[in-house]
PDB file of C-alpha atoms in Angstrom:
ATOM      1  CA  UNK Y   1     137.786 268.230 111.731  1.00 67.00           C
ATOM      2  CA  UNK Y   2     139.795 265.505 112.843  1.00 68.00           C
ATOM      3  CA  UNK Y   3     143.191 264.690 111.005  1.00 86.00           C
ATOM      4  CA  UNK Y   4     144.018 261.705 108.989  1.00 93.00           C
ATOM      5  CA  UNK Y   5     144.921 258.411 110.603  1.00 95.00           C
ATOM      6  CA  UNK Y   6     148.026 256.497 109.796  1.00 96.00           C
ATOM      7  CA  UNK Y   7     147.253 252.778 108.956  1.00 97.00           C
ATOM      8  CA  UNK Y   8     151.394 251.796 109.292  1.00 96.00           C
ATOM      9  CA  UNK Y   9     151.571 253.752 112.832  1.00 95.00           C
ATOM     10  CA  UNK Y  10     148.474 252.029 113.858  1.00 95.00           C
ATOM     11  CA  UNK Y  11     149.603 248.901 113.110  1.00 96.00           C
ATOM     12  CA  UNK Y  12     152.814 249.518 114.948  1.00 96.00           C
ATOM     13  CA  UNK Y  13     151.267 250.504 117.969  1.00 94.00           C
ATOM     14  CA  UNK Y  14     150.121 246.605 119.444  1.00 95.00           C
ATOM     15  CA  UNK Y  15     150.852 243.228 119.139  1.00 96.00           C
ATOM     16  CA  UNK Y  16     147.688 241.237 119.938  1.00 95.00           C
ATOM     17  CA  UNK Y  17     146.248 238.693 117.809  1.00 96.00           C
ATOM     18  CA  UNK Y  18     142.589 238.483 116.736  1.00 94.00           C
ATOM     19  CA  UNK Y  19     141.562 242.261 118.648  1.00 93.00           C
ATOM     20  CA  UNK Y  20     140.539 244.504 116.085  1.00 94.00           C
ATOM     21  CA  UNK Y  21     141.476 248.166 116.066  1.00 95.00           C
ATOM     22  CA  UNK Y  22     138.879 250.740 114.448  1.00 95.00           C
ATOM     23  CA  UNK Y  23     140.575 253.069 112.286  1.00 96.00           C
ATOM     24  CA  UNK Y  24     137.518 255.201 110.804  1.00 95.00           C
ATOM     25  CA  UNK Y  25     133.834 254.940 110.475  1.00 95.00           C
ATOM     26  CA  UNK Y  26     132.174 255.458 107.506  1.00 96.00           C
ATOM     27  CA  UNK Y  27     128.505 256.073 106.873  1.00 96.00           C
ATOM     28  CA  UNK Y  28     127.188 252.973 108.714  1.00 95.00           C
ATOM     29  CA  UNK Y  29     130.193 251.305 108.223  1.00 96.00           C
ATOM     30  CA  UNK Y  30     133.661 250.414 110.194  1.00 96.00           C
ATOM     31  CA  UNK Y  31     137.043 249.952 109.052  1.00 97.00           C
ATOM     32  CA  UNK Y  32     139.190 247.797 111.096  1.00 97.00           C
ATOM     33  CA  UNK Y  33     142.873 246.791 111.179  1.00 97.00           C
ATOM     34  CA  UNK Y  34     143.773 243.608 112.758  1.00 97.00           C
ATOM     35  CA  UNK Y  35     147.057 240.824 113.182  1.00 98.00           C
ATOM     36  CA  UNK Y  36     145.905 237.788 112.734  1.00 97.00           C
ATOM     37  CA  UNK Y  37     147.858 234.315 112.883  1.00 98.00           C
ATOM     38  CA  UNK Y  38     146.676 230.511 112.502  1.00 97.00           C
ATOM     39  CA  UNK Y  39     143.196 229.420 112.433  1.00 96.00           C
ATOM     40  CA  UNK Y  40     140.239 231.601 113.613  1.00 94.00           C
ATOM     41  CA  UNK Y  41     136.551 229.676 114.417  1.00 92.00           C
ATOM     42  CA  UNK Y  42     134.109 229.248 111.448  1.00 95.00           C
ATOM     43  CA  UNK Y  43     131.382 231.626 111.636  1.00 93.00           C
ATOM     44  CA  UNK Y  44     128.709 233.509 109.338  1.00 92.00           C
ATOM     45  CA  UNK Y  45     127.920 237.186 109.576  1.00 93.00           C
ATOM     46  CA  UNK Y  46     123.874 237.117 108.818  1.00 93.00           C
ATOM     47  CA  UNK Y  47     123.759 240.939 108.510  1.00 93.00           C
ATOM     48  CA  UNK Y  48     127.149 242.079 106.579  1.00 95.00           C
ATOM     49  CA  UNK Y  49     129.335 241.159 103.610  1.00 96.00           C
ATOM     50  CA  UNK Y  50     132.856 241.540 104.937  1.00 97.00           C
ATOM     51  CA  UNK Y  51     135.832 242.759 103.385  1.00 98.00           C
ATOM     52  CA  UNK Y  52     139.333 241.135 103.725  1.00 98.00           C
ATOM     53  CA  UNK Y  53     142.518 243.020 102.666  1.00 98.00           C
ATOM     54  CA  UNK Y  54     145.692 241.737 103.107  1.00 98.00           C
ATOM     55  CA  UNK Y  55     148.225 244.073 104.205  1.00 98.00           C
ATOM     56  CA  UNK Y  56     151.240 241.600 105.019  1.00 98.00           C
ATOM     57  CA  UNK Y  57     151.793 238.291 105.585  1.00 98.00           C
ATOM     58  CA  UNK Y  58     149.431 235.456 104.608  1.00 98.00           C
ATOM     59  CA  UNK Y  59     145.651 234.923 104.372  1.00 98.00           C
ATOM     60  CA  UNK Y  60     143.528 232.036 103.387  1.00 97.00           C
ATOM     61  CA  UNK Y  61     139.848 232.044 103.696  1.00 97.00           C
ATOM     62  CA  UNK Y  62     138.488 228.974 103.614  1.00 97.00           C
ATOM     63  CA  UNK Y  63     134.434 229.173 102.768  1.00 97.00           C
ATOM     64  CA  UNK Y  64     131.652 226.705 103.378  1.00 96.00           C
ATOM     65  CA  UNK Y  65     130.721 224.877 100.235  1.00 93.00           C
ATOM     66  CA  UNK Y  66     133.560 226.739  98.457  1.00 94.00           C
ATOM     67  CA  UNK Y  67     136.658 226.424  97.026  1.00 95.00           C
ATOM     68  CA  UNK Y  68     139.349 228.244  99.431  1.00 96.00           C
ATOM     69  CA  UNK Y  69     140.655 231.723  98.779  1.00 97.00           C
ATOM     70  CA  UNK Y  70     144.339 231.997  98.850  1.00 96.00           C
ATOM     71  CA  UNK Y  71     145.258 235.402  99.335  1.00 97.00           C
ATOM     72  CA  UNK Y  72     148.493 237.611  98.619  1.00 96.00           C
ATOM     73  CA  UNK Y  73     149.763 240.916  99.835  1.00 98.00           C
ATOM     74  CA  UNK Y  74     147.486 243.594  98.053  1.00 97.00           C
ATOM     75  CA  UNK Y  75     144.063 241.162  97.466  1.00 97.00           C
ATOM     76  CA  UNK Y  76     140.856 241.812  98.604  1.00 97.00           C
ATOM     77  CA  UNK Y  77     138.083 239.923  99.433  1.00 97.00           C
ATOM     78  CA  UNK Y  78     134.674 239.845 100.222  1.00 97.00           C
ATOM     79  CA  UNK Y  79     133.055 237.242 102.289  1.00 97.00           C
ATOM     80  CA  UNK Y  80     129.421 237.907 100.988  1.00 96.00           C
ATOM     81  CA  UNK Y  81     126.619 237.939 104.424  1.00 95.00           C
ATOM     82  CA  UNK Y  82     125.488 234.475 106.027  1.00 95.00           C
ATOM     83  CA  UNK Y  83     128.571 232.350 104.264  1.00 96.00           C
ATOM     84  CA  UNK Y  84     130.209 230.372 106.638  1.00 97.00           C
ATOM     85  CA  UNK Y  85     133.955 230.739 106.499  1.00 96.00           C
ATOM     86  CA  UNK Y  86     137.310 230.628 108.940  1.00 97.00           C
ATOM     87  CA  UNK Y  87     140.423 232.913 108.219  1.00 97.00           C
ATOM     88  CA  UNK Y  88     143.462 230.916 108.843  1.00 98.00           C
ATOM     89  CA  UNK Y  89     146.672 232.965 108.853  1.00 98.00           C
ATOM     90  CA  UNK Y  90     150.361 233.326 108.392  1.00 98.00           C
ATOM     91  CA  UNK Y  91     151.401 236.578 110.839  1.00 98.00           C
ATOM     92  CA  UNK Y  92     148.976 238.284 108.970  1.00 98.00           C
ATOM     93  CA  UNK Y  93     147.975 241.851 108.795  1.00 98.00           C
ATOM     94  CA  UNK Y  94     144.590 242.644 107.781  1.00 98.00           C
ATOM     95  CA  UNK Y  95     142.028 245.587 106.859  1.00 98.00           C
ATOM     96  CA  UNK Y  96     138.733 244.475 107.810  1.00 97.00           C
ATOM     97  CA  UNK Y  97     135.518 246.349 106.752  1.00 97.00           C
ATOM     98  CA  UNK Y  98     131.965 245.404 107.662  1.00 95.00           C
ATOM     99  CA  UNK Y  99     128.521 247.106 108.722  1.00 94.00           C
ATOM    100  CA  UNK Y 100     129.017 248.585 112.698  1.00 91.00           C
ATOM    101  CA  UNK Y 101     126.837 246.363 114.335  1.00 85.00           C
ATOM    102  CA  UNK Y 102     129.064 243.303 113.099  1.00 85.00           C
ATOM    103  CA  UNK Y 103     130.437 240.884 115.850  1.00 85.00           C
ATOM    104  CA  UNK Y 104     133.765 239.695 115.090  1.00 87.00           C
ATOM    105  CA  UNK Y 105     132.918 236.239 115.800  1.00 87.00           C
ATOM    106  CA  UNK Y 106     129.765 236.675 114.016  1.00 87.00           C
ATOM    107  CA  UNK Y 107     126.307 234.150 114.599  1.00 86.00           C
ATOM    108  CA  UNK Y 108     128.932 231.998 116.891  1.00 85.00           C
ATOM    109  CA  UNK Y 109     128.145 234.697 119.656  1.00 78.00           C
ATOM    110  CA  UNK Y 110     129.034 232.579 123.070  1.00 78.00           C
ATOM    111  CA  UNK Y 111     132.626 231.816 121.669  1.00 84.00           C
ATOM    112  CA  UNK Y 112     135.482 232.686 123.688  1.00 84.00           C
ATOM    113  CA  UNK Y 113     136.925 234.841 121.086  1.00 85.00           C
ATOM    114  CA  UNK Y 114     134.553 236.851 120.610  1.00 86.00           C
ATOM    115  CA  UNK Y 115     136.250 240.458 121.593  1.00 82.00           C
ATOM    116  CA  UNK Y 116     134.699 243.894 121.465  1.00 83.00           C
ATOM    117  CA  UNK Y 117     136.482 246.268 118.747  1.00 86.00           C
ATOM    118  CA  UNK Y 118     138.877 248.576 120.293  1.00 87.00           C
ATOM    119  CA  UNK Y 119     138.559 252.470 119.202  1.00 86.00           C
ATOM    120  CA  UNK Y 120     141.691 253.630 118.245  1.00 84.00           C
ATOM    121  CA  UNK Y 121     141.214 256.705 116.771  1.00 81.00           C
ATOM    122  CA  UNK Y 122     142.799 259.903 117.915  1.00 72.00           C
ATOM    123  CA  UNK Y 123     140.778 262.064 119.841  1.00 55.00           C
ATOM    124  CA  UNK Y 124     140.935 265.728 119.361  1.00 45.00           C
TER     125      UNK Y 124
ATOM    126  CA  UNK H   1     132.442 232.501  94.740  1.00 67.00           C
ATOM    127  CA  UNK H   2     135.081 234.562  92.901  1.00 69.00           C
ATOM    128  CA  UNK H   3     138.321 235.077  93.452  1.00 86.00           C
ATOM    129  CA  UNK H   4     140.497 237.417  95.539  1.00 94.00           C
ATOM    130  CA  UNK H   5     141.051 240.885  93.673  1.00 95.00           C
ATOM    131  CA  UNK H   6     144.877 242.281  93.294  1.00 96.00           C
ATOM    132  CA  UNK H   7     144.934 245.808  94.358  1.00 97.00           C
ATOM    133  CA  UNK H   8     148.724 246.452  92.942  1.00 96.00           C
ATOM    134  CA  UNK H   9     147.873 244.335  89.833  1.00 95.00           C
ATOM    135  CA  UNK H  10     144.758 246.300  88.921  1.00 95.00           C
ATOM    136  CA  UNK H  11     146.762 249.668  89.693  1.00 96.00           C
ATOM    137  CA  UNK H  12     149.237 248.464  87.079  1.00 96.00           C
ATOM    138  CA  UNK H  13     146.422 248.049  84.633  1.00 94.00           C
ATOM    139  CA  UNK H  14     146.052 251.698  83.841  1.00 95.00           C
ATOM    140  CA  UNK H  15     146.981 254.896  83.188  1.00 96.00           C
ATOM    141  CA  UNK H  16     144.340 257.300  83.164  1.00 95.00           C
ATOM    142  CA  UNK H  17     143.561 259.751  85.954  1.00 96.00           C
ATOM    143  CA  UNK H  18     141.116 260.966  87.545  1.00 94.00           C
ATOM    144  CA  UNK H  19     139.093 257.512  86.548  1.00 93.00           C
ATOM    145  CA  UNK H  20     138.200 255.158  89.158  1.00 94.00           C
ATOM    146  CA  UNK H  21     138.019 251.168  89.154  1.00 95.00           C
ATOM    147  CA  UNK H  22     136.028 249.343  91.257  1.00 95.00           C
ATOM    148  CA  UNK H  23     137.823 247.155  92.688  1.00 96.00           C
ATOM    149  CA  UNK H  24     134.511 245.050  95.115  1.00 95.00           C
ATOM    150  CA  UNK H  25     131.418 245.913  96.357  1.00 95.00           C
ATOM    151  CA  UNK H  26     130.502 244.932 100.543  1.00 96.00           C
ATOM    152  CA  UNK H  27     127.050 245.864 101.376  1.00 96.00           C
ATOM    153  CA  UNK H  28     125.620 249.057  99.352  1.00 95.00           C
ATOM    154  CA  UNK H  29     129.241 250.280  99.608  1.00 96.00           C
ATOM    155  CA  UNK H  30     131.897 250.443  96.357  1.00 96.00           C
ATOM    156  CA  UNK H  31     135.857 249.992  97.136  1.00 97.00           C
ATOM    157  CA  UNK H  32     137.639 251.938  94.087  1.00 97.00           C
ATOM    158  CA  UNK H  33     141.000 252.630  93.416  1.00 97.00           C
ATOM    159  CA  UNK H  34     142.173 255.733  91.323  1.00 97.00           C
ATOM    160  CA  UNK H  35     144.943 257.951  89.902  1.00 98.00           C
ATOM    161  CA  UNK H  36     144.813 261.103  90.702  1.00 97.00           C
ATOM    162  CA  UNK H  37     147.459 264.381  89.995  1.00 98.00           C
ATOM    163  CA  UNK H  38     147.035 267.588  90.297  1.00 97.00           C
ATOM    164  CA  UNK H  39     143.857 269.672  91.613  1.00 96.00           C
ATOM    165  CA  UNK H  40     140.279 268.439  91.349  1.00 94.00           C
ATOM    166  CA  UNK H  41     136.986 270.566  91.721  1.00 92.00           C
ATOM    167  CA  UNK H  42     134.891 271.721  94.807  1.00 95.00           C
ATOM    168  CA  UNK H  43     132.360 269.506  95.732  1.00 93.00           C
ATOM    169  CA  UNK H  44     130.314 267.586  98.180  1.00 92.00           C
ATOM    170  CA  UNK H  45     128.769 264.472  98.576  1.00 92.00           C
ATOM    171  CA  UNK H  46     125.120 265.126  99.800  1.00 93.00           C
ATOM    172  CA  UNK H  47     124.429 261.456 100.713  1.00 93.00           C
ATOM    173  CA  UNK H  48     127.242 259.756 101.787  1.00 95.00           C
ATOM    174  CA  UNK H  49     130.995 259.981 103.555  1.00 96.00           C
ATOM    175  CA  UNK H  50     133.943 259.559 101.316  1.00 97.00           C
ATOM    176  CA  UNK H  51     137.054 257.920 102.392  1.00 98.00           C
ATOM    177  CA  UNK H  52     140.528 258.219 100.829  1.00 98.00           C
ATOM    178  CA  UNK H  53     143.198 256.135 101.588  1.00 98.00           C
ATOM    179  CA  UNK H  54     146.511 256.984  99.923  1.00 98.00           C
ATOM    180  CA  UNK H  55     148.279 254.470  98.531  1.00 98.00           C
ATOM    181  CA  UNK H  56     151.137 256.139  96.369  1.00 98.00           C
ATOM    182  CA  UNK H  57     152.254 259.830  96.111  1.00 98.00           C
ATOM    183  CA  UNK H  58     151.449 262.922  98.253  1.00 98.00           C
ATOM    184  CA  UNK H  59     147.351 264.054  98.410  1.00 98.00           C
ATOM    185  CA  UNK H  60     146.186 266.734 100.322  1.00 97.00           C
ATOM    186  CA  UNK H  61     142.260 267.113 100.907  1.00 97.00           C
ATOM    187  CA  UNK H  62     141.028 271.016 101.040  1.00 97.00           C
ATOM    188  CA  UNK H  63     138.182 271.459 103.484  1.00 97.00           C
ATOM    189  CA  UNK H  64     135.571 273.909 103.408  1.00 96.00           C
ATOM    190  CA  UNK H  65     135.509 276.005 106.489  1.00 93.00           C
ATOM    191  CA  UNK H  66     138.793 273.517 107.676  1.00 94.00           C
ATOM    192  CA  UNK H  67     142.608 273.114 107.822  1.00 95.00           C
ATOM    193  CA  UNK H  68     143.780 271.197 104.957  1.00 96.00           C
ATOM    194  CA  UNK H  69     144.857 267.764 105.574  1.00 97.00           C
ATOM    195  CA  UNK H  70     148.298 266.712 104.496  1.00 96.00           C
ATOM    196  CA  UNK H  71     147.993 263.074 103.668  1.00 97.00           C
ATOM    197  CA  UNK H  72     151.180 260.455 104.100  1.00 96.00           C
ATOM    198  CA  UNK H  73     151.233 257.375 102.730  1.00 98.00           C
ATOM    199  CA  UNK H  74     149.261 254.411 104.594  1.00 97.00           C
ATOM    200  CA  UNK H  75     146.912 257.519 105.698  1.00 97.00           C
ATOM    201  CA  UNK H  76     143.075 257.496 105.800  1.00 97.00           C
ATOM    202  CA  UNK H  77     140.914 260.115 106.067  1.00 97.00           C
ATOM    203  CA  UNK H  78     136.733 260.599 105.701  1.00 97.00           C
ATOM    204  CA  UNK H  79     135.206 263.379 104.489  1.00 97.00           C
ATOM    205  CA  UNK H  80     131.940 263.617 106.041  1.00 96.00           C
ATOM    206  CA  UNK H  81     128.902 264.150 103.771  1.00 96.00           C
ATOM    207  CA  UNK H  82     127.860 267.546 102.712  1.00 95.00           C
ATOM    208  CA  UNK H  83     131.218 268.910 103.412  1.00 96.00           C
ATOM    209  CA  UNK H  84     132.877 270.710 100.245  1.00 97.00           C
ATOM    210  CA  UNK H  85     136.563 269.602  99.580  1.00 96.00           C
ATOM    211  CA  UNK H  86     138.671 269.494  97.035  1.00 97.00           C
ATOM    212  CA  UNK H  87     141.779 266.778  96.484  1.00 97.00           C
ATOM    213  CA  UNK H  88     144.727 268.055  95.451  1.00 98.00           C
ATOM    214  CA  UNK H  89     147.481 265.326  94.448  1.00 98.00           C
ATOM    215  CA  UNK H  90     151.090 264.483  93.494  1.00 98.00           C
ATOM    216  CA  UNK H  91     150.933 261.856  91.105  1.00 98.00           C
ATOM    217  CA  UNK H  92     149.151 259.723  93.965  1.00 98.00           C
ATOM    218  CA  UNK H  93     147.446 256.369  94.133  1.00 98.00           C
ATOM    219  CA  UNK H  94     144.268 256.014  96.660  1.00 98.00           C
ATOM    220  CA  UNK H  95     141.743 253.959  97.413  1.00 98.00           C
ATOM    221  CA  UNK H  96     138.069 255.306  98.137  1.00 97.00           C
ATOM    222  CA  UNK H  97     134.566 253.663 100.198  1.00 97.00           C
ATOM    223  CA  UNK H  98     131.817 255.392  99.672  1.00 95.00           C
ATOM    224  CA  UNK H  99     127.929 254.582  99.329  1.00 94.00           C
ATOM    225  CA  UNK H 100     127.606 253.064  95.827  1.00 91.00           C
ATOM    226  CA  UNK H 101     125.154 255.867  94.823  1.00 85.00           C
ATOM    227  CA  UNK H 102     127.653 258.348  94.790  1.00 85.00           C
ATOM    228  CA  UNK H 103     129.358 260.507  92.031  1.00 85.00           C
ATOM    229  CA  UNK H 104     132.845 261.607  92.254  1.00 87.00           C
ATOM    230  CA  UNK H 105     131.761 265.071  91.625  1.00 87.00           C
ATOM    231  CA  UNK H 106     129.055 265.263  93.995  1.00 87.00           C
ATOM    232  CA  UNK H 107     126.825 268.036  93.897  1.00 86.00           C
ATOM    233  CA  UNK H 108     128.289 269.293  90.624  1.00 85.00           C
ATOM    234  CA  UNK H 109     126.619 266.972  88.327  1.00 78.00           C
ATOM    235  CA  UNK H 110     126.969 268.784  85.239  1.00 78.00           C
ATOM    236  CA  UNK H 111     131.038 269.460  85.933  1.00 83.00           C
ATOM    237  CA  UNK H 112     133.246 267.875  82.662  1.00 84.00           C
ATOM    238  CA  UNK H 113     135.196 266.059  85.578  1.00 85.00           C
ATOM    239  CA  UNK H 114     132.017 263.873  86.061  1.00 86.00           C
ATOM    240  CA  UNK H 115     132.666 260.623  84.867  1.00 82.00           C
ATOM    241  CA  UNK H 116     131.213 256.444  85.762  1.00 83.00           C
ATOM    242  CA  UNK H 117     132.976 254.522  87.438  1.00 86.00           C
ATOM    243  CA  UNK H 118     134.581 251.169  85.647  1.00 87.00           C
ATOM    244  CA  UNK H 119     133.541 248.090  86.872  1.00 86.00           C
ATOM    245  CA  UNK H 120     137.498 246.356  86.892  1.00 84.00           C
ATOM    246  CA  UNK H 121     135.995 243.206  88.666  1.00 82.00           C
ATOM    247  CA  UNK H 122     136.946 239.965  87.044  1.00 72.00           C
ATOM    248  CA  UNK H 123     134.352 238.027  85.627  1.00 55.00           C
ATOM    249  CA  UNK H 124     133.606 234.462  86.418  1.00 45.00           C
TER     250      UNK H 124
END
């Protein structure tokens, strides 16, 4: 049985903007941690709500056909599946969770930031 | 297309242990926050994993068959389904995914520890 993982250590541990880290899996489900800053594409996820929590700095997300959400330290969010929306960031960091299969750049597949998720769990 | 939730703010709004808010729902999954001090029952969660993240205080989670694992602040851990645990806490905050269907006391559905879940979302 593996031990717990440390969100503040992972966060610690890299700098990059926009490359997801996975922190756990649950059920058919991944938790993510990722630094975000300025504005990220718009893009729809057709298959998965996703969850925004703000862990510092700050986070709007702006939605298609929406009013934007302008989020604090402590909110969370949930983009509901298929609505278009961009994150656009002050040196943000964020907890991200989502179904597995979801692509972080979501129906706009061919976009040069699309990244793969990086495993960062320990291994034991 | 509702608003943010405040994770702190909704933590401030209560008291009781052992109760948990939900906070959103993403997918067939429920985000809830709780209080928790002191030990819980044995149990297991037949259908789904459980994650605890601790927020506040000191939680330990007792494994069946495992090590127990010693929680920090900022850590995250998932219990994978069907295995018996038990949380103990010191007057800890956490925040816990799981599949939507499931009861915080698991396979011991008749326990006096078995309670709903409050829906703390904010209306709109």
């Amino acid at each position: 049985m593996p031990n717990s993982e440390s969100v503040p250590s992972l966060l610690n541990s890299f700098t990059d903007k926009w490359s997801p880290r996975l922190v756990v899996a649950i059920n058919d489900h991944h938790v993510k941690v990722a630094k975000i800053d300025g504005e990220f594409i718009w893009h729809a996820h057709p298959n998965s709500d996703e969850l925004f929590y703000l862990l510092e700095g700050k986070l709007t997300i702006e939605l298609e056909g929406h009013d934007d959400v302008a989020m604090q330290v402590g909110d969370m969010f949930v983009v509901p599946k298929g609505v278009r929306h961009r994150p656009v960031a002050e040196e943000a960091s964020i907890m991200m969770i989502e179904h597995e299969s979801t692509i972080n750049t979501g129906d706009e597949t061919s976009s040069d930031r699309t990244i793969q998720v990086k495993d960062a769990r320990r291994q034991y």
